[in-house]
PDB file of C-alpha atoms in Angstrom:
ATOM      1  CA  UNK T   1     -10.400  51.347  19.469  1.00 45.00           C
ATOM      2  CA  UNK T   2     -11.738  48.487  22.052  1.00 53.00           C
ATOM      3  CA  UNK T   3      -9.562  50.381  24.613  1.00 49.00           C
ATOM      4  CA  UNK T   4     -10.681  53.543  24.118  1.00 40.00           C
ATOM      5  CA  UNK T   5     -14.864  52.403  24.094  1.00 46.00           C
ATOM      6  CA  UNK T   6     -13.772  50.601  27.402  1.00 37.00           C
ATOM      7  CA  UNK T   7     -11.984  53.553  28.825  1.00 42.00           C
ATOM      8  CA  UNK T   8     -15.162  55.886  27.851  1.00 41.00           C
ATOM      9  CA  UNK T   9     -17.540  52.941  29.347  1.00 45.00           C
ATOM     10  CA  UNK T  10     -15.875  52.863  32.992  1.00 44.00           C
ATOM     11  CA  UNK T  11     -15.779  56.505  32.940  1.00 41.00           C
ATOM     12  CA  UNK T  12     -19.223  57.317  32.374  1.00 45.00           C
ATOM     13  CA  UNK T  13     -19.973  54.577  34.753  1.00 47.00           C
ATOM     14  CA  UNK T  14     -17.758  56.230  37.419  1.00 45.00           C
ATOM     15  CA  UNK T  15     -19.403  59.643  36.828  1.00 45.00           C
ATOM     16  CA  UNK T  16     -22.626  58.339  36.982  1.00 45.00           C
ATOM     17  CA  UNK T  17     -21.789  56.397  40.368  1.00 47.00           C
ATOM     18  CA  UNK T  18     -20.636  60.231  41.711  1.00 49.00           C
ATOM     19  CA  UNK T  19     -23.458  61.909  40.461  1.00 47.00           C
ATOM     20  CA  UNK T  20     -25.720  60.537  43.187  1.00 55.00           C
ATOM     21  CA  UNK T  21     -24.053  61.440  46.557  1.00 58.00           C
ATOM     22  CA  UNK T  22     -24.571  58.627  48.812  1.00 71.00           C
ATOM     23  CA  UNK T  23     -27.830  59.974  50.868  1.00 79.00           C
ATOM     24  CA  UNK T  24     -26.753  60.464  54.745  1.00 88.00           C
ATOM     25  CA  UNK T  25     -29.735  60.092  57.308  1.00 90.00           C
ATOM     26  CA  UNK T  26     -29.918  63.505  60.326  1.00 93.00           C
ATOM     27  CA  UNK T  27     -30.017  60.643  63.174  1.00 96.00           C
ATOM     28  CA  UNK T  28     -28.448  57.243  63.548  1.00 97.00           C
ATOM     29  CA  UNK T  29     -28.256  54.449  66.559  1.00 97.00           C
ATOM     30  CA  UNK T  30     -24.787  54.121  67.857  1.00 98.00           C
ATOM     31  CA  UNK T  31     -23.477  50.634  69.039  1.00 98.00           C
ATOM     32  CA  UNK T  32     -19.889  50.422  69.251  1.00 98.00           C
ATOM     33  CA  UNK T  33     -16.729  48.455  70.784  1.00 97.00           C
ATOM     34  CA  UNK T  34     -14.186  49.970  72.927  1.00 95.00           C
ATOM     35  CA  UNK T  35     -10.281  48.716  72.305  1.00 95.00           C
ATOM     36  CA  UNK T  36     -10.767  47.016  75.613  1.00 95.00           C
ATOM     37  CA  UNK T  37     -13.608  44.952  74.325  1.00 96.00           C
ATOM     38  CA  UNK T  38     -16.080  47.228  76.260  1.00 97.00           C
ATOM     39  CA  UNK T  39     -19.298  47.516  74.901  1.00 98.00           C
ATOM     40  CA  UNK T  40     -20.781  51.321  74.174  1.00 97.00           C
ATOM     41  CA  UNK T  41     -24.302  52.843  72.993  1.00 98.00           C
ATOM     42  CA  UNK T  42     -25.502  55.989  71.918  1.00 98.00           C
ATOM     43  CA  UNK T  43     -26.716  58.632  69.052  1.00 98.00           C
ATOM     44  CA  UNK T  44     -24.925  59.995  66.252  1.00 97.00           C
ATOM     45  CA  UNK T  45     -26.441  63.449  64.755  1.00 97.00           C
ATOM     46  CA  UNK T  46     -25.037  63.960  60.946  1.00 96.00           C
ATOM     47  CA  UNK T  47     -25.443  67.674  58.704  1.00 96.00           C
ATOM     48  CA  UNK T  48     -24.614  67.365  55.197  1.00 94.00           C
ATOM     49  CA  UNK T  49     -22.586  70.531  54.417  1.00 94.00           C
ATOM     50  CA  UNK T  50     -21.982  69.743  50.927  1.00 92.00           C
ATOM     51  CA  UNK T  51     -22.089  66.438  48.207  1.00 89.00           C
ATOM     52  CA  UNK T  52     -18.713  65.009  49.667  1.00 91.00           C
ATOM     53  CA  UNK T  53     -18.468  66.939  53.664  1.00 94.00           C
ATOM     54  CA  UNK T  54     -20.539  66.929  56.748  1.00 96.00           C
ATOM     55  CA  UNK T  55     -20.332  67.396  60.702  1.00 97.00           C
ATOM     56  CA  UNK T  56     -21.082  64.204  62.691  1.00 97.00           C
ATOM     57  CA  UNK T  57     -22.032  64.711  66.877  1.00 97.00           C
ATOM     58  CA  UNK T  58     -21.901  61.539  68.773  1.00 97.00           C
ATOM     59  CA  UNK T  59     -23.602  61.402  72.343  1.00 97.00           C
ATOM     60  CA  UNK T  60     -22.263  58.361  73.966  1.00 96.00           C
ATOM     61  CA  UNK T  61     -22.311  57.668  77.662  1.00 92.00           C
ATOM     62  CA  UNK T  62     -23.346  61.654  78.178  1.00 92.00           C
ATOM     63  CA  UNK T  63     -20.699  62.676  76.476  1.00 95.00           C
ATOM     64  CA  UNK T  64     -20.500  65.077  73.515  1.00 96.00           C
ATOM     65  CA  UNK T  65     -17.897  64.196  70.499  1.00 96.00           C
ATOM     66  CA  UNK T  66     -17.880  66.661  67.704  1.00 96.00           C
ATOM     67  CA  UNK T  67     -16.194  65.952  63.935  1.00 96.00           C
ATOM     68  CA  UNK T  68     -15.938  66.283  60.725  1.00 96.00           C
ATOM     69  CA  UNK T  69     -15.957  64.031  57.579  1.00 96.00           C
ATOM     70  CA  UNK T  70     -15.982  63.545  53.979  1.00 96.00           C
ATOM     71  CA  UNK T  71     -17.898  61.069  51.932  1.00 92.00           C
ATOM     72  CA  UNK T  72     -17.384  59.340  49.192  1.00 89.00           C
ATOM     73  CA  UNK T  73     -18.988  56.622  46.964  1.00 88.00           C
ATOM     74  CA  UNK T  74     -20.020  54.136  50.157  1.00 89.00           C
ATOM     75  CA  UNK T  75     -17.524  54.984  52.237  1.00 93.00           C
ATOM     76  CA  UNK T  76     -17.197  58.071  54.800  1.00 95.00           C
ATOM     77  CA  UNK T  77     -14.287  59.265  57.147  1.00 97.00           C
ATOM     78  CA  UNK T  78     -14.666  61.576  60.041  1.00 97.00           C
ATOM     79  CA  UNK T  79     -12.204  62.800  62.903  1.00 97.00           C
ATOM     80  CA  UNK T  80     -12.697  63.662  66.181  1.00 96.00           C
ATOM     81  CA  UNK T  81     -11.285  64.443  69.341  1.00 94.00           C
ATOM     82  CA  UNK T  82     -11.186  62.258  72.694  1.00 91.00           C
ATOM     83  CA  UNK T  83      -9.769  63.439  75.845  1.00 89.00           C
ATOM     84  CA  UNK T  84      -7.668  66.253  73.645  1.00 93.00           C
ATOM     85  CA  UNK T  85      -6.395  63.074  71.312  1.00 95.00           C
ATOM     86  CA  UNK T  86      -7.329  63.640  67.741  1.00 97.00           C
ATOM     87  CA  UNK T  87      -9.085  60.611  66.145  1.00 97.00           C
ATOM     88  CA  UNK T  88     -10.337  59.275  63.069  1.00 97.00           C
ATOM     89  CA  UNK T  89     -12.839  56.560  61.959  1.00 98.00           C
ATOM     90  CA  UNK T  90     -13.680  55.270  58.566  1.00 97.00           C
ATOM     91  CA  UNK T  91     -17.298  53.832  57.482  1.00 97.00           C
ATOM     92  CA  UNK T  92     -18.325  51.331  54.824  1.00 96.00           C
ATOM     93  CA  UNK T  93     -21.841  51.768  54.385  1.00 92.00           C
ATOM     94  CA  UNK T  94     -24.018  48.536  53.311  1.00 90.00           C
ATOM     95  CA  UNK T  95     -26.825  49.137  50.494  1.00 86.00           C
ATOM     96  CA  UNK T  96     -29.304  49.242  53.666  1.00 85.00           C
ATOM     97  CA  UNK T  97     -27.858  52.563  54.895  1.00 88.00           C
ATOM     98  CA  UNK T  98     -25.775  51.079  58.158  1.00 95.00           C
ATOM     99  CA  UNK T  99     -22.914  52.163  58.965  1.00 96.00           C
ATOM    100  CA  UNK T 100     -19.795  49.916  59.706  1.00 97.00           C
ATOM    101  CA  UNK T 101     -16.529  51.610  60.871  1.00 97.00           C
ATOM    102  CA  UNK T 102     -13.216  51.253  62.564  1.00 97.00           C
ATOM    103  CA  UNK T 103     -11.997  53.727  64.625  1.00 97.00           C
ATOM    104  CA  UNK T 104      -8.566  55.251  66.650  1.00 97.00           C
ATOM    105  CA  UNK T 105      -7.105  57.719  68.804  1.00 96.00           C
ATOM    106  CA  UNK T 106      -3.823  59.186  67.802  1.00 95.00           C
ATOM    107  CA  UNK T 107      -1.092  57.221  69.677  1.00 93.00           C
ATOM    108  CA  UNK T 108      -3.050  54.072  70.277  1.00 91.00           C
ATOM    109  CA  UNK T 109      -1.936  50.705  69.305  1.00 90.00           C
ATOM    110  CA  UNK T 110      -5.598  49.474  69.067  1.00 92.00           C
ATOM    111  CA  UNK T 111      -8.833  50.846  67.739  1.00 95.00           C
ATOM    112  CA  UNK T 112     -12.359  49.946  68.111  1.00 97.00           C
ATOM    113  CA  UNK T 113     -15.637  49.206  66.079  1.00 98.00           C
ATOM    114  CA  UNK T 114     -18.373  50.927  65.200  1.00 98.00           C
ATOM    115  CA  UNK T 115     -22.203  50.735  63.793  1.00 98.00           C
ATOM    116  CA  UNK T 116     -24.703  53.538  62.957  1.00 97.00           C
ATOM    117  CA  UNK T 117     -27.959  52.394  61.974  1.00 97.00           C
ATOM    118  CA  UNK T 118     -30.054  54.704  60.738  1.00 95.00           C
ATOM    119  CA  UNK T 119     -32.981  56.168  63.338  1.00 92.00           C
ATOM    120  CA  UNK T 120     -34.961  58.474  60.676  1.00 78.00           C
TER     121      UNK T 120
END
């Protein structure tokens, strides 16, 4: 019986934590490291598609990177594509609404970091 009330508890507490789609900001500040150590700046543009997708444009250095991601509880995912090299970076997003990641191209040994702070 306690296993059962417990089961029903973290369920409705997982439903309610999906029920409110973590809220994404249009426009966010873009301050990043390269694998090299480099440092990089720029502006990320997001469009919520649905609750759990949405396209992300990064302008960085006057240069145009398009993707795609999914969301989900406070973390997001997007790929990309560098140079023709497909890429991916994953975001933890702190209860302030900025955006830490980690990010790689396909074929690379290292990746690099990344921060969106929300401009809006």
């Amino acid at each position: 019986m306690i296993r059962t009330i417990c089961t029903l508890a973290f369920l409705a507490i997982a439903m309610a934590a999906r029920a409110a789609p973590l809220a994404l900001h249009s426009t966010y500040d873009v301050a990043g490291t390269n694998p090299d150590g480099s440092k990089y700046t720029g502006r990320a543009t997001i469009k919520v598609i649905s609750e759990a997708s949405f396209t992300i444009k990064w302008t960085i250095g006057g240069a145009l990177y398009e993707g795609f991601g999914m969301r989900d509880g406070n973390a997001l995912a997007a790929t990309y594509t560098i140079n023709g090299k497909p890429g991916l970076v994953i975001y933890r997003v702190d209860d302030d609404g900025v955006f830490h990641g980690l990010w790689v191209v396909r074929g690379g040994n290292d990746g690099g970091t990344e921060r969106l702070t929300p401009n809006d």
